[in-house]
Tab-separated table of C-alpha atoms and ligand atoms in Angstrom:
chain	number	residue	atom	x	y	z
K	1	UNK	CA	-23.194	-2.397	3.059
K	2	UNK	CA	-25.264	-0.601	5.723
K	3	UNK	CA	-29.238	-1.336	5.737
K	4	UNK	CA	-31.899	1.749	5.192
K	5	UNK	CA	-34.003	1.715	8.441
K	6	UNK	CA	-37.579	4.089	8.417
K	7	UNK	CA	-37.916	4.876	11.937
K	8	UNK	CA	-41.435	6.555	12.703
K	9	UNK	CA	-41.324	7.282	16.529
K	10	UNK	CA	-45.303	8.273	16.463
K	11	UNK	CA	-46.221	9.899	19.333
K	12	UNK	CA	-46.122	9.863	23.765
K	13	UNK	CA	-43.194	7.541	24.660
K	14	UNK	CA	-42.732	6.602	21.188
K	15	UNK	CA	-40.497	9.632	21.225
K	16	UNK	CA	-38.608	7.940	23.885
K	17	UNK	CA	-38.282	4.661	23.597
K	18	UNK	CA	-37.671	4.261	19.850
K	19	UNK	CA	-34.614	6.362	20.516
K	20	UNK	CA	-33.712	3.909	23.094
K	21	UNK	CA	-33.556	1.019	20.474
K	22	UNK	CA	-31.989	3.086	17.758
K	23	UNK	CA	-29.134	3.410	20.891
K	24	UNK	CA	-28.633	-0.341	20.897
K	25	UNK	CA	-28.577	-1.233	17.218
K	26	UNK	CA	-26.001	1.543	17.084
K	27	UNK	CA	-23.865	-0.105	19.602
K	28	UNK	CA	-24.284	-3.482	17.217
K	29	UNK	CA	-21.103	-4.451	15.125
K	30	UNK	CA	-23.808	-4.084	11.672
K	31	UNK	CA	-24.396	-0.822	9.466
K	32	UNK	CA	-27.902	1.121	9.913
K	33	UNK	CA	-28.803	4.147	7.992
K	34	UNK	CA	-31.887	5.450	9.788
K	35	UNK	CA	-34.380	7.592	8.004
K	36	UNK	CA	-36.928	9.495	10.020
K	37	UNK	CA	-40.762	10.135	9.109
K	38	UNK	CA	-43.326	11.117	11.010
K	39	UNK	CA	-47.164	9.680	11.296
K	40	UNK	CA	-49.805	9.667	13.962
K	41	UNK	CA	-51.746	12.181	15.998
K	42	UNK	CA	-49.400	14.844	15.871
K	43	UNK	CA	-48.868	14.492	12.428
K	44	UNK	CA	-52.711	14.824	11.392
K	45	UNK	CA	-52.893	17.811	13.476
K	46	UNK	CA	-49.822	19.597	11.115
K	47	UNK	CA	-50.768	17.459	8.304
K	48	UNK	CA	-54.558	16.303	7.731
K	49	UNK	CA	-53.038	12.937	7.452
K	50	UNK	CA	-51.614	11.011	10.025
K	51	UNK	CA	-49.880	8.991	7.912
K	52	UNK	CA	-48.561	10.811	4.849
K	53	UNK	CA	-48.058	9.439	2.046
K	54	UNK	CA	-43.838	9.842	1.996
K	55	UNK	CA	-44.044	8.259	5.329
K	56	UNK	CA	-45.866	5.179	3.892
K	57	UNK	CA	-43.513	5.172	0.703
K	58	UNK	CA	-40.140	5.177	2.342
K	59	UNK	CA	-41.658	2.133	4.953
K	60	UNK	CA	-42.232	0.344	1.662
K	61	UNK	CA	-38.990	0.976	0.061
K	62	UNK	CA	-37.253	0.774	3.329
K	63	UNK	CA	-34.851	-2.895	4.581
K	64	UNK	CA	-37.319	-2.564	7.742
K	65	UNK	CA	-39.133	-0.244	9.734
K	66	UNK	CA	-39.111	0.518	13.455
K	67	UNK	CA	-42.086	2.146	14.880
K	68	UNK	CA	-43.385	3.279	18.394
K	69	UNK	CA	-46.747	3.517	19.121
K	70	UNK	CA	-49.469	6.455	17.573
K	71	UNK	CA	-52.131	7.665	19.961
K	72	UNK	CA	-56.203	7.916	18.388
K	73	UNK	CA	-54.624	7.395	14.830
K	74	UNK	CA	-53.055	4.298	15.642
K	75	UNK	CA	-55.450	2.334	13.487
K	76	UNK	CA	-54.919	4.609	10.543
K	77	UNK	CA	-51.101	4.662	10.735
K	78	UNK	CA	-50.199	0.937	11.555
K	79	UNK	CA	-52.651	-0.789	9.230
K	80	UNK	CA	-51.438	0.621	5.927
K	81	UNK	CA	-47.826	0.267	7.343
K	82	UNK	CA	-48.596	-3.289	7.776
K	83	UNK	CA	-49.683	-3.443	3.996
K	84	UNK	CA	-46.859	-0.851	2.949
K	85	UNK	CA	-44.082	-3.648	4.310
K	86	UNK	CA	-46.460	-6.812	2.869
K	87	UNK	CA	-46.849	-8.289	6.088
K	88	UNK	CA	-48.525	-11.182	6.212
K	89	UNK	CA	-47.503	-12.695	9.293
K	90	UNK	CA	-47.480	-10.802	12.935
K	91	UNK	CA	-45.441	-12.350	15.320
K	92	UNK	CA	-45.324	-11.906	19.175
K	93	UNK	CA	-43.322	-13.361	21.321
K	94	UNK	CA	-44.632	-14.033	24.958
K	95	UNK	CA	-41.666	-14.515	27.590
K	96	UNK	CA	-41.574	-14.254	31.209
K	97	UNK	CA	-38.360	-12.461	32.244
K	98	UNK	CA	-36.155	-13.619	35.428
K	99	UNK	CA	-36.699	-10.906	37.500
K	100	UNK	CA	-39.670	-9.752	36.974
K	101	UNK	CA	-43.049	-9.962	38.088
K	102	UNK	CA	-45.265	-12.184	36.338
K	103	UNK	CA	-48.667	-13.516	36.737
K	104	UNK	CA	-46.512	-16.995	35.292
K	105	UNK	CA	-43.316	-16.671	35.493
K	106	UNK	CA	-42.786	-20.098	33.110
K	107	UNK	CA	-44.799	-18.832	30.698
K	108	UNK	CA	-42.034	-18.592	27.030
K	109	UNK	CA	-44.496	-18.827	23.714
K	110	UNK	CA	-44.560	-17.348	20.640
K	111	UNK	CA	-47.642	-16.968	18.974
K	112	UNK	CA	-47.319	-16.738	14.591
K	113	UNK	CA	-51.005	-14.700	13.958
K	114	UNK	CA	-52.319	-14.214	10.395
K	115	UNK	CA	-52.226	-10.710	9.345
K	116	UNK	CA	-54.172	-9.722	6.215
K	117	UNK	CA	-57.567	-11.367	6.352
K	118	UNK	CA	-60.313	-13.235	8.967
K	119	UNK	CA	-62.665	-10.577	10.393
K	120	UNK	CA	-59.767	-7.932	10.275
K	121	UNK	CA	-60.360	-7.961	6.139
K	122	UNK	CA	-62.628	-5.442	6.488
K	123	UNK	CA	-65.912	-6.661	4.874
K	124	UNK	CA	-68.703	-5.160	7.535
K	125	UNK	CA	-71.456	-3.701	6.863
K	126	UNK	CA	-74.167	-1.692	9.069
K	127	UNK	CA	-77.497	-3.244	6.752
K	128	UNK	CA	-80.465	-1.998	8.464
K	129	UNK	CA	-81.610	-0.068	11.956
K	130	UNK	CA	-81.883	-3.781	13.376
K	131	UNK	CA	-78.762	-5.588	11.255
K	132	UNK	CA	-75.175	-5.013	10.742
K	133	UNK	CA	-72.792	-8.034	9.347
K	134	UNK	CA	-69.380	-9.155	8.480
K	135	UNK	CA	-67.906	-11.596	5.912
K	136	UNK	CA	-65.015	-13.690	7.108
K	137	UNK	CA	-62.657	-13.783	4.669
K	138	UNK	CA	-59.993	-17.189	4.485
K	139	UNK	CA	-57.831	-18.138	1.882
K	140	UNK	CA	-55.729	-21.163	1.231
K	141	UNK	CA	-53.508	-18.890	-0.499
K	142	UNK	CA	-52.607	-16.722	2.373
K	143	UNK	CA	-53.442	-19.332	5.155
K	144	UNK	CA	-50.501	-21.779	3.285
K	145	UNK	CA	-48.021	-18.744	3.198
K	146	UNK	CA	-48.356	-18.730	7.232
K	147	UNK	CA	-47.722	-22.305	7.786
K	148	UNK	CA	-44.966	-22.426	5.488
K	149	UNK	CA	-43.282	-19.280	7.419
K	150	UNK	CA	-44.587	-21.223	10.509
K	151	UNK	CA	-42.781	-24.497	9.254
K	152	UNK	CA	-39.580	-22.486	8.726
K	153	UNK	CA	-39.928	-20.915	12.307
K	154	UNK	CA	-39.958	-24.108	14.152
K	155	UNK	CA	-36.912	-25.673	11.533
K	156	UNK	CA	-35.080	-22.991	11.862
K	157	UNK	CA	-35.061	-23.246	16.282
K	158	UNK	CA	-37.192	-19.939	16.661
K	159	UNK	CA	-39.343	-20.746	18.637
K	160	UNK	CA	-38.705	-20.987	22.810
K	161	UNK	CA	-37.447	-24.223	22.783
K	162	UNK	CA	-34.712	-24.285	20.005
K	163	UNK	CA	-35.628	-28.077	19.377
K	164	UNK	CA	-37.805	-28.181	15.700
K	165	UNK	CA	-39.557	-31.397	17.195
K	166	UNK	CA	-41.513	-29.450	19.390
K	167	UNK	CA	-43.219	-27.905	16.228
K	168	UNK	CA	-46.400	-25.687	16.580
K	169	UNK	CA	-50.397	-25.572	17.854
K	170	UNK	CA	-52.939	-24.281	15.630
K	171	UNK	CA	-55.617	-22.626	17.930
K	172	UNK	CA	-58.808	-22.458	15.857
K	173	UNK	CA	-62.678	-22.802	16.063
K	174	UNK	CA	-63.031	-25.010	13.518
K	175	UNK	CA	-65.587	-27.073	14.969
K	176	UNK	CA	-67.916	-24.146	14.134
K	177	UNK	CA	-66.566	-22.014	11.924
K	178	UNK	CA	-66.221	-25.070	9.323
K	179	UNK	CA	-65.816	-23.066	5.993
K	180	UNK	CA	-63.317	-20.685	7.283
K	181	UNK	CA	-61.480	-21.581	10.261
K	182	UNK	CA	-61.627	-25.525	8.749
K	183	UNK	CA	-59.987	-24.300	5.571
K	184	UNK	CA	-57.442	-22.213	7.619
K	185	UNK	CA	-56.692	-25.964	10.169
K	186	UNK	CA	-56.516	-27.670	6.739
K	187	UNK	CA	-53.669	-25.775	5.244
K	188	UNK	CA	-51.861	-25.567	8.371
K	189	UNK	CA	-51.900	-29.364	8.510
K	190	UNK	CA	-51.834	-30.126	5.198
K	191	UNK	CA	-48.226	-27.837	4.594
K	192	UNK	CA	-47.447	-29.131	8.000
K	193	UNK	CA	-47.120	-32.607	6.709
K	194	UNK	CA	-45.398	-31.783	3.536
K	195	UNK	CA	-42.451	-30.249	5.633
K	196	UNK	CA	-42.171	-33.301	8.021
K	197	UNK	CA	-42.864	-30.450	11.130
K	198	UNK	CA	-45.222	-32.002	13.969
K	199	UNK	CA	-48.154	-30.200	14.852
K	200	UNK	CA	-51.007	-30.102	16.942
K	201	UNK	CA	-54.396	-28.196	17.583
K	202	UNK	CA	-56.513	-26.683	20.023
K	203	UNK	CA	-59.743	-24.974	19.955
K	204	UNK	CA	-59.148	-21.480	20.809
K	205	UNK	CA	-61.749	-21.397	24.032
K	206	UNK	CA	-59.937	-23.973	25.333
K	207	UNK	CA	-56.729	-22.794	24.526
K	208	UNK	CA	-57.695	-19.536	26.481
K	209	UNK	CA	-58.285	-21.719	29.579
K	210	UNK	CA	-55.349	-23.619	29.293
K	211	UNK	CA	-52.435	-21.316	28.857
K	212	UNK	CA	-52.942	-19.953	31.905
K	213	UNK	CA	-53.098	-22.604	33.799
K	214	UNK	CA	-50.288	-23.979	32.259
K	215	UNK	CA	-48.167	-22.284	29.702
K	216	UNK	CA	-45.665	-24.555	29.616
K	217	UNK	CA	-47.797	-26.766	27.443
K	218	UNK	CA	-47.157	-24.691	24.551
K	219	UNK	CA	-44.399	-23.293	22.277
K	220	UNK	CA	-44.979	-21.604	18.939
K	221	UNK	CA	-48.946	-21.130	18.313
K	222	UNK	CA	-50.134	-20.642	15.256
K	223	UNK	CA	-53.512	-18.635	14.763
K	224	UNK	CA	-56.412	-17.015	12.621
K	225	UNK	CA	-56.442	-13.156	13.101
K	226	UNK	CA	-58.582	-12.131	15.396
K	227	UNK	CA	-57.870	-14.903	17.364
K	228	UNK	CA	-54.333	-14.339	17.447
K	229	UNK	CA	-55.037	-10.906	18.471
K	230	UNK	CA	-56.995	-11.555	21.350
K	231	UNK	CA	-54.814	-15.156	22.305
K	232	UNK	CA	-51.654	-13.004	22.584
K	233	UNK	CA	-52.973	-10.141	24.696
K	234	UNK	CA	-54.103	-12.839	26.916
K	235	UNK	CA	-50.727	-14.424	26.924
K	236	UNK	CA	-49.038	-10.786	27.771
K	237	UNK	CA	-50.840	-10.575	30.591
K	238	UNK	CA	-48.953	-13.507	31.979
K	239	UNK	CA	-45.782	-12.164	31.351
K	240	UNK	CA	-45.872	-9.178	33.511
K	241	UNK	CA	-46.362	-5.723	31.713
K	242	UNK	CA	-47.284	-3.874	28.308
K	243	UNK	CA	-43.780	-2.483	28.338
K	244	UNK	CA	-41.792	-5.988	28.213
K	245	UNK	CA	-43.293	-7.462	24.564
K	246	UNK	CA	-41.945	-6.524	21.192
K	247	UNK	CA	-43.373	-7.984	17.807
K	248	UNK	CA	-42.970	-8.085	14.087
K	249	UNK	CA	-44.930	-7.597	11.176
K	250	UNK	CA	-43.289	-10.067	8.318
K	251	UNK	CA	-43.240	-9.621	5.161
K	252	UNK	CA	-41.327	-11.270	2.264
K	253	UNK	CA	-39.017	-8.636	2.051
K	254	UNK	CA	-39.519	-6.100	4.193
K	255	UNK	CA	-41.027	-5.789	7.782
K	256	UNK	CA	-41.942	-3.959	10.097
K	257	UNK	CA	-41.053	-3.771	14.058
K	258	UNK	CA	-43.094	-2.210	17.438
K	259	UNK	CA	-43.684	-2.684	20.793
K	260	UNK	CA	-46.622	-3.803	21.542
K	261	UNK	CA	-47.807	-0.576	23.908
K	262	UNK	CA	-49.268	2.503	22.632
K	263	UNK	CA	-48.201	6.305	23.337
K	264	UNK	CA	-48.798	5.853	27.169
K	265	UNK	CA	-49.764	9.727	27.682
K	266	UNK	CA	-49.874	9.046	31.644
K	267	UNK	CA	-46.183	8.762	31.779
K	268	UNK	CA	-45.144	10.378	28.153
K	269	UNK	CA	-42.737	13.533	28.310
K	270	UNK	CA	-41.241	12.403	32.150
K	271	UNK	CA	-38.164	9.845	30.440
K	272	UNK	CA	-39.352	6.913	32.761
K	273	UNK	CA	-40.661	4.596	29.775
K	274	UNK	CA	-39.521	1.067	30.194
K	275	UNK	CA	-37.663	0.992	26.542
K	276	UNK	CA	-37.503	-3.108	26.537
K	277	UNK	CA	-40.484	-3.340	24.521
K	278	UNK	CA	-38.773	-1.317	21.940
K	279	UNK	CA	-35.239	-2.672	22.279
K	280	UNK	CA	-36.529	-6.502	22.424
K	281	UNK	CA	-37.989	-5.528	18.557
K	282	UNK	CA	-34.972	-3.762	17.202
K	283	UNK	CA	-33.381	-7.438	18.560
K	284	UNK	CA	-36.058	-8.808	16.059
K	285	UNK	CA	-35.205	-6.606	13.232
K	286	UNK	CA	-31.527	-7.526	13.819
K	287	UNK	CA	-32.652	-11.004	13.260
K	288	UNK	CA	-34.828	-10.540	10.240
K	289	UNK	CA	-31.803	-8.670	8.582
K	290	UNK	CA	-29.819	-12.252	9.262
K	291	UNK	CA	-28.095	-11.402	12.056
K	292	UNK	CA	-29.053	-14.323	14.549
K	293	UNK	CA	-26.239	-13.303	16.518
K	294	UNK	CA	-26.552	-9.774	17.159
K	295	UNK	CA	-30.521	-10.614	17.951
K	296	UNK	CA	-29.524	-12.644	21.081
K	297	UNK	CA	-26.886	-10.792	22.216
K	298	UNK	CA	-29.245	-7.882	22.214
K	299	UNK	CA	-31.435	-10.418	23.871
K	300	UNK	CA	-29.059	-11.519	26.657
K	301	UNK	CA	-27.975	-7.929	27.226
K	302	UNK	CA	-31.847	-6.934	28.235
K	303	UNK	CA	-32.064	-10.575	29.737
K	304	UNK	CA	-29.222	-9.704	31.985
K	305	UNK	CA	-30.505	-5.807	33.023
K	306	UNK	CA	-34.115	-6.598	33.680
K	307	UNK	CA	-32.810	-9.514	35.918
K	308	UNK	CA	-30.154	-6.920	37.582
K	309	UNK	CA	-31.546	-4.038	37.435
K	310	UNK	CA	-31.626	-0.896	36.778
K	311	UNK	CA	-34.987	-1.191	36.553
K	312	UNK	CA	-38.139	1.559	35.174
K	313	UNK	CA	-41.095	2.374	37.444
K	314	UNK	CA	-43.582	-0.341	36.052
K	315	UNK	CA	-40.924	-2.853	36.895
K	316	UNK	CA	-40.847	-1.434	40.503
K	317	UNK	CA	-37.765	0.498	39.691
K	318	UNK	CA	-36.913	4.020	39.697
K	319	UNK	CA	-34.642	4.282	36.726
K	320	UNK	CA	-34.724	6.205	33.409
K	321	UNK	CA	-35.418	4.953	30.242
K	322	UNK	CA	-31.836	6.420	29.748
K	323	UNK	CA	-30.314	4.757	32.694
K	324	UNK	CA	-31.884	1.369	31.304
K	325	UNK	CA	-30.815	1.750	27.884
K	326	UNK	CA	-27.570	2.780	29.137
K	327	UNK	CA	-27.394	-0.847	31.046
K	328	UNK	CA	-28.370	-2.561	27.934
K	329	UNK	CA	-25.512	-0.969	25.374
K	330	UNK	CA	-22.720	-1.530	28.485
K	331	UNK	CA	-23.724	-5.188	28.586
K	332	UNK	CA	-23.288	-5.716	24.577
T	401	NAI	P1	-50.766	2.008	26.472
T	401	NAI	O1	-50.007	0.783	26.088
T	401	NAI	O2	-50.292	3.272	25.876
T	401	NAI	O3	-50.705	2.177	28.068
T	401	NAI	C1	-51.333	1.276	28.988
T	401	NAI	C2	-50.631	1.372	30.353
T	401	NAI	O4	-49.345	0.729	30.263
T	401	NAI	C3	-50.363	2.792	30.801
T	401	NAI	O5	-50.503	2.878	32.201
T	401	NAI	C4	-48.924	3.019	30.417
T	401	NAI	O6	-48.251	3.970	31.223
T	401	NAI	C5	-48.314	1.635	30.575
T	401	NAI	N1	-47.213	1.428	29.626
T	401	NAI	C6	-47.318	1.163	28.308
T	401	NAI	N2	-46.103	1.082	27.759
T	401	NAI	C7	-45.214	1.317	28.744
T	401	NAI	C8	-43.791	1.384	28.786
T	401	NAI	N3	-43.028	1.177	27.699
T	401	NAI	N4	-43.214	1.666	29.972
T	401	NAI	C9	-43.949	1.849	31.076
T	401	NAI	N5	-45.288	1.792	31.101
T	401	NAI	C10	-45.915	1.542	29.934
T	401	NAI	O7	-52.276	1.732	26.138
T	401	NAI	P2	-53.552	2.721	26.241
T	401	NAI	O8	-53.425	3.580	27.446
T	401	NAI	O9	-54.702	1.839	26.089
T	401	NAI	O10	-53.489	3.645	24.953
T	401	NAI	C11	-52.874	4.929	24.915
T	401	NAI	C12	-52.849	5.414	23.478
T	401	NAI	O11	-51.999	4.556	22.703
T	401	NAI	C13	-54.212	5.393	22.808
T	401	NAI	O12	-54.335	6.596	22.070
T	401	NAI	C14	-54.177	4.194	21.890
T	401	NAI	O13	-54.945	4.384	20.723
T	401	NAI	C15	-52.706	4.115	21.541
T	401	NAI	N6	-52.248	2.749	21.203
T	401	NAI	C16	-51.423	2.630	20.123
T	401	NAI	C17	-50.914	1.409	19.759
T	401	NAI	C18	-49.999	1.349	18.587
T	401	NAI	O14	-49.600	2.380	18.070
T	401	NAI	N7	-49.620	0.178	18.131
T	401	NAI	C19	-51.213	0.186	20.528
T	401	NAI	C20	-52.035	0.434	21.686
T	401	NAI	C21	-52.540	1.670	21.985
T	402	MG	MG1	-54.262	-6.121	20.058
């Protein structure tokens, strides 16, 4: 059985490093057919739309989806992809790599953020000359179905320490945002406790001043939206470089994989994108698929190059994204 794959390479260094991770699941011991469509800004120049409709359609009908990065479109292009594969969880891994520069280098956490509702739902409204607002939208519904995929995360040793005791931190503001961010705590707690998985909380201010100062505190962290957009980001910047973090958009059946960089049109067209970003999601994919193996070997295998070398010029390095991606399929 081979899987269908959509690969949508977008546009800048999207052109370049999705090919790099389509190199390395290639040199995996598992069937991929991959199916090319195009979106973003290139696309709405030909097109009108910069993400067609087929595009959209074969995501949806698709095993999984890799994607690169789209340039102004980006919001247009990954948000309906994100509904086309039913995502409802987004999930970014944080990890400090031997090897490479980081503001802290101990920093290893994964952070599980909720990806269909909060402030991101869309409900905002410009009123008057003087007043604009925004509902913020929380259901138990949707707020359960990340915990239990949360649960399952920690049971199942996903998270950076394998060990299931460790279990996860809801960062929240619940203290204030009673209605919303106290149904969201509830749930997590609540399903939490059914499934015999510890967890903990912090409030998300303080959470912001305390994984930097120590990261080591914390393991899998569960969070609202917007917070989970902005909590991540943060926890990137400890880690040493845009080109370095993958992530996932899950859905039940289907989902959806990036790096989390955009088209990077300062270095797009010259080969000398770091492709990790890219590769470290295919590894994700892999996983999602069921192959837990293949996913850390293609782990190790970038593990073992970004410690050795070669290396790409925002790791110091002078190497191509060919030369790296090279590295990576000779260590598998
Ligand atoms: P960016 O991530 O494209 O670039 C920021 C900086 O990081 C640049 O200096 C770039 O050269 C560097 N960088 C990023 N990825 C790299 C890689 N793999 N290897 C080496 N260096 C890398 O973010 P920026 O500049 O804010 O946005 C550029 C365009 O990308 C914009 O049009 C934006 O809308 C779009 N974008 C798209 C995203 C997506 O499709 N998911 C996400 C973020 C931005
Ligand atoms: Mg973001």
């Amino acid at each position: 059985m081979s899987y269908e794959i959509a690969v949508i390479e977008g546009d800048g260094i999207g052109h370049e490093v999705v090919p790099a991770a389509i190199d390395v699941l290639d040199a995996l011991d598992v069937a991929f057919e991959f199916v090319e469509a195009e979106a973003g800004d290139a696309t709405k120049e030909e097109t009108g739309e910069a993400l067609p409709r087929a595009t959209y359609n074969l995501a949806a009908d698709a095993d999984a989806t890799l994607f690169g990065a789209a340039g102004e479109t980006a919001a247009d292009v990954i948000l309906p992809l994100r509904e086309a594969v039913g995502s409802f969880v987004n999930v970014r891994p944080a990890k400090a790599y031997p090897g490479v520069d980081a503001v802290r280098p101990e920093t290893d956490v994964v952070f599980l953020r909720e990806n269909t509702e909060g402030v991101y739902a869309g409900h905002e409204d410009r009123l008057s000359d003087d007043l604009s607002t925004l509902t913020r939208v929380v259901t138990s519904s949707a707020s359960r179905e990340l915990a239990e995929f949360a649960c399952e995360f920690v049971e199942d040793g996903r998270g950076p320490t394998d060990d299931a005791e460790e279990g996860f931190t809801v960062a929240h503001k619940a203290n204030v945002m009673r209605e919303t961010d106290g149904r969201f705590r509830e749930e997590m707690f609540a399903v939490a406790e059914e499934r015999g998985v510890d967890a903990d909380e912090e409030l998300m201010d303080a959470f912001a001043t305390k994984l930097p100062l120590d990261p080591t505190q914390y393991g899998v962290v569960v969070c609202p939206n917007l917070a989970g957009d902005v909590l991540s980001d943060l926890a990137a910047g400890l880690v040493g470089g845009l080109g370095l973090l993958p992530s996932a958009n899950i859905g039940h059946d289907n989902a959806l994989f990036e790096p989390v960089h955009g088209t990077a049109p300062d270095i797009a067209g010259e080969g000398v994108a770091n492709p990790t970003a890219a590769i470290l999601s295919a590894a994700m994919l892999v996983e999602f698929l069921g192959h837990v193996e293949e996913g850390k070997q293609v782990r190790d295998a970038v593990e073992s190059v970004l410690s050795d070398g070669p290396r790409t010029g925002d790791l110091g390095g002078d190497a191509t994204t060919d030369e790296v991606t090279a590295a990576v399929v000779d260590r598998l």
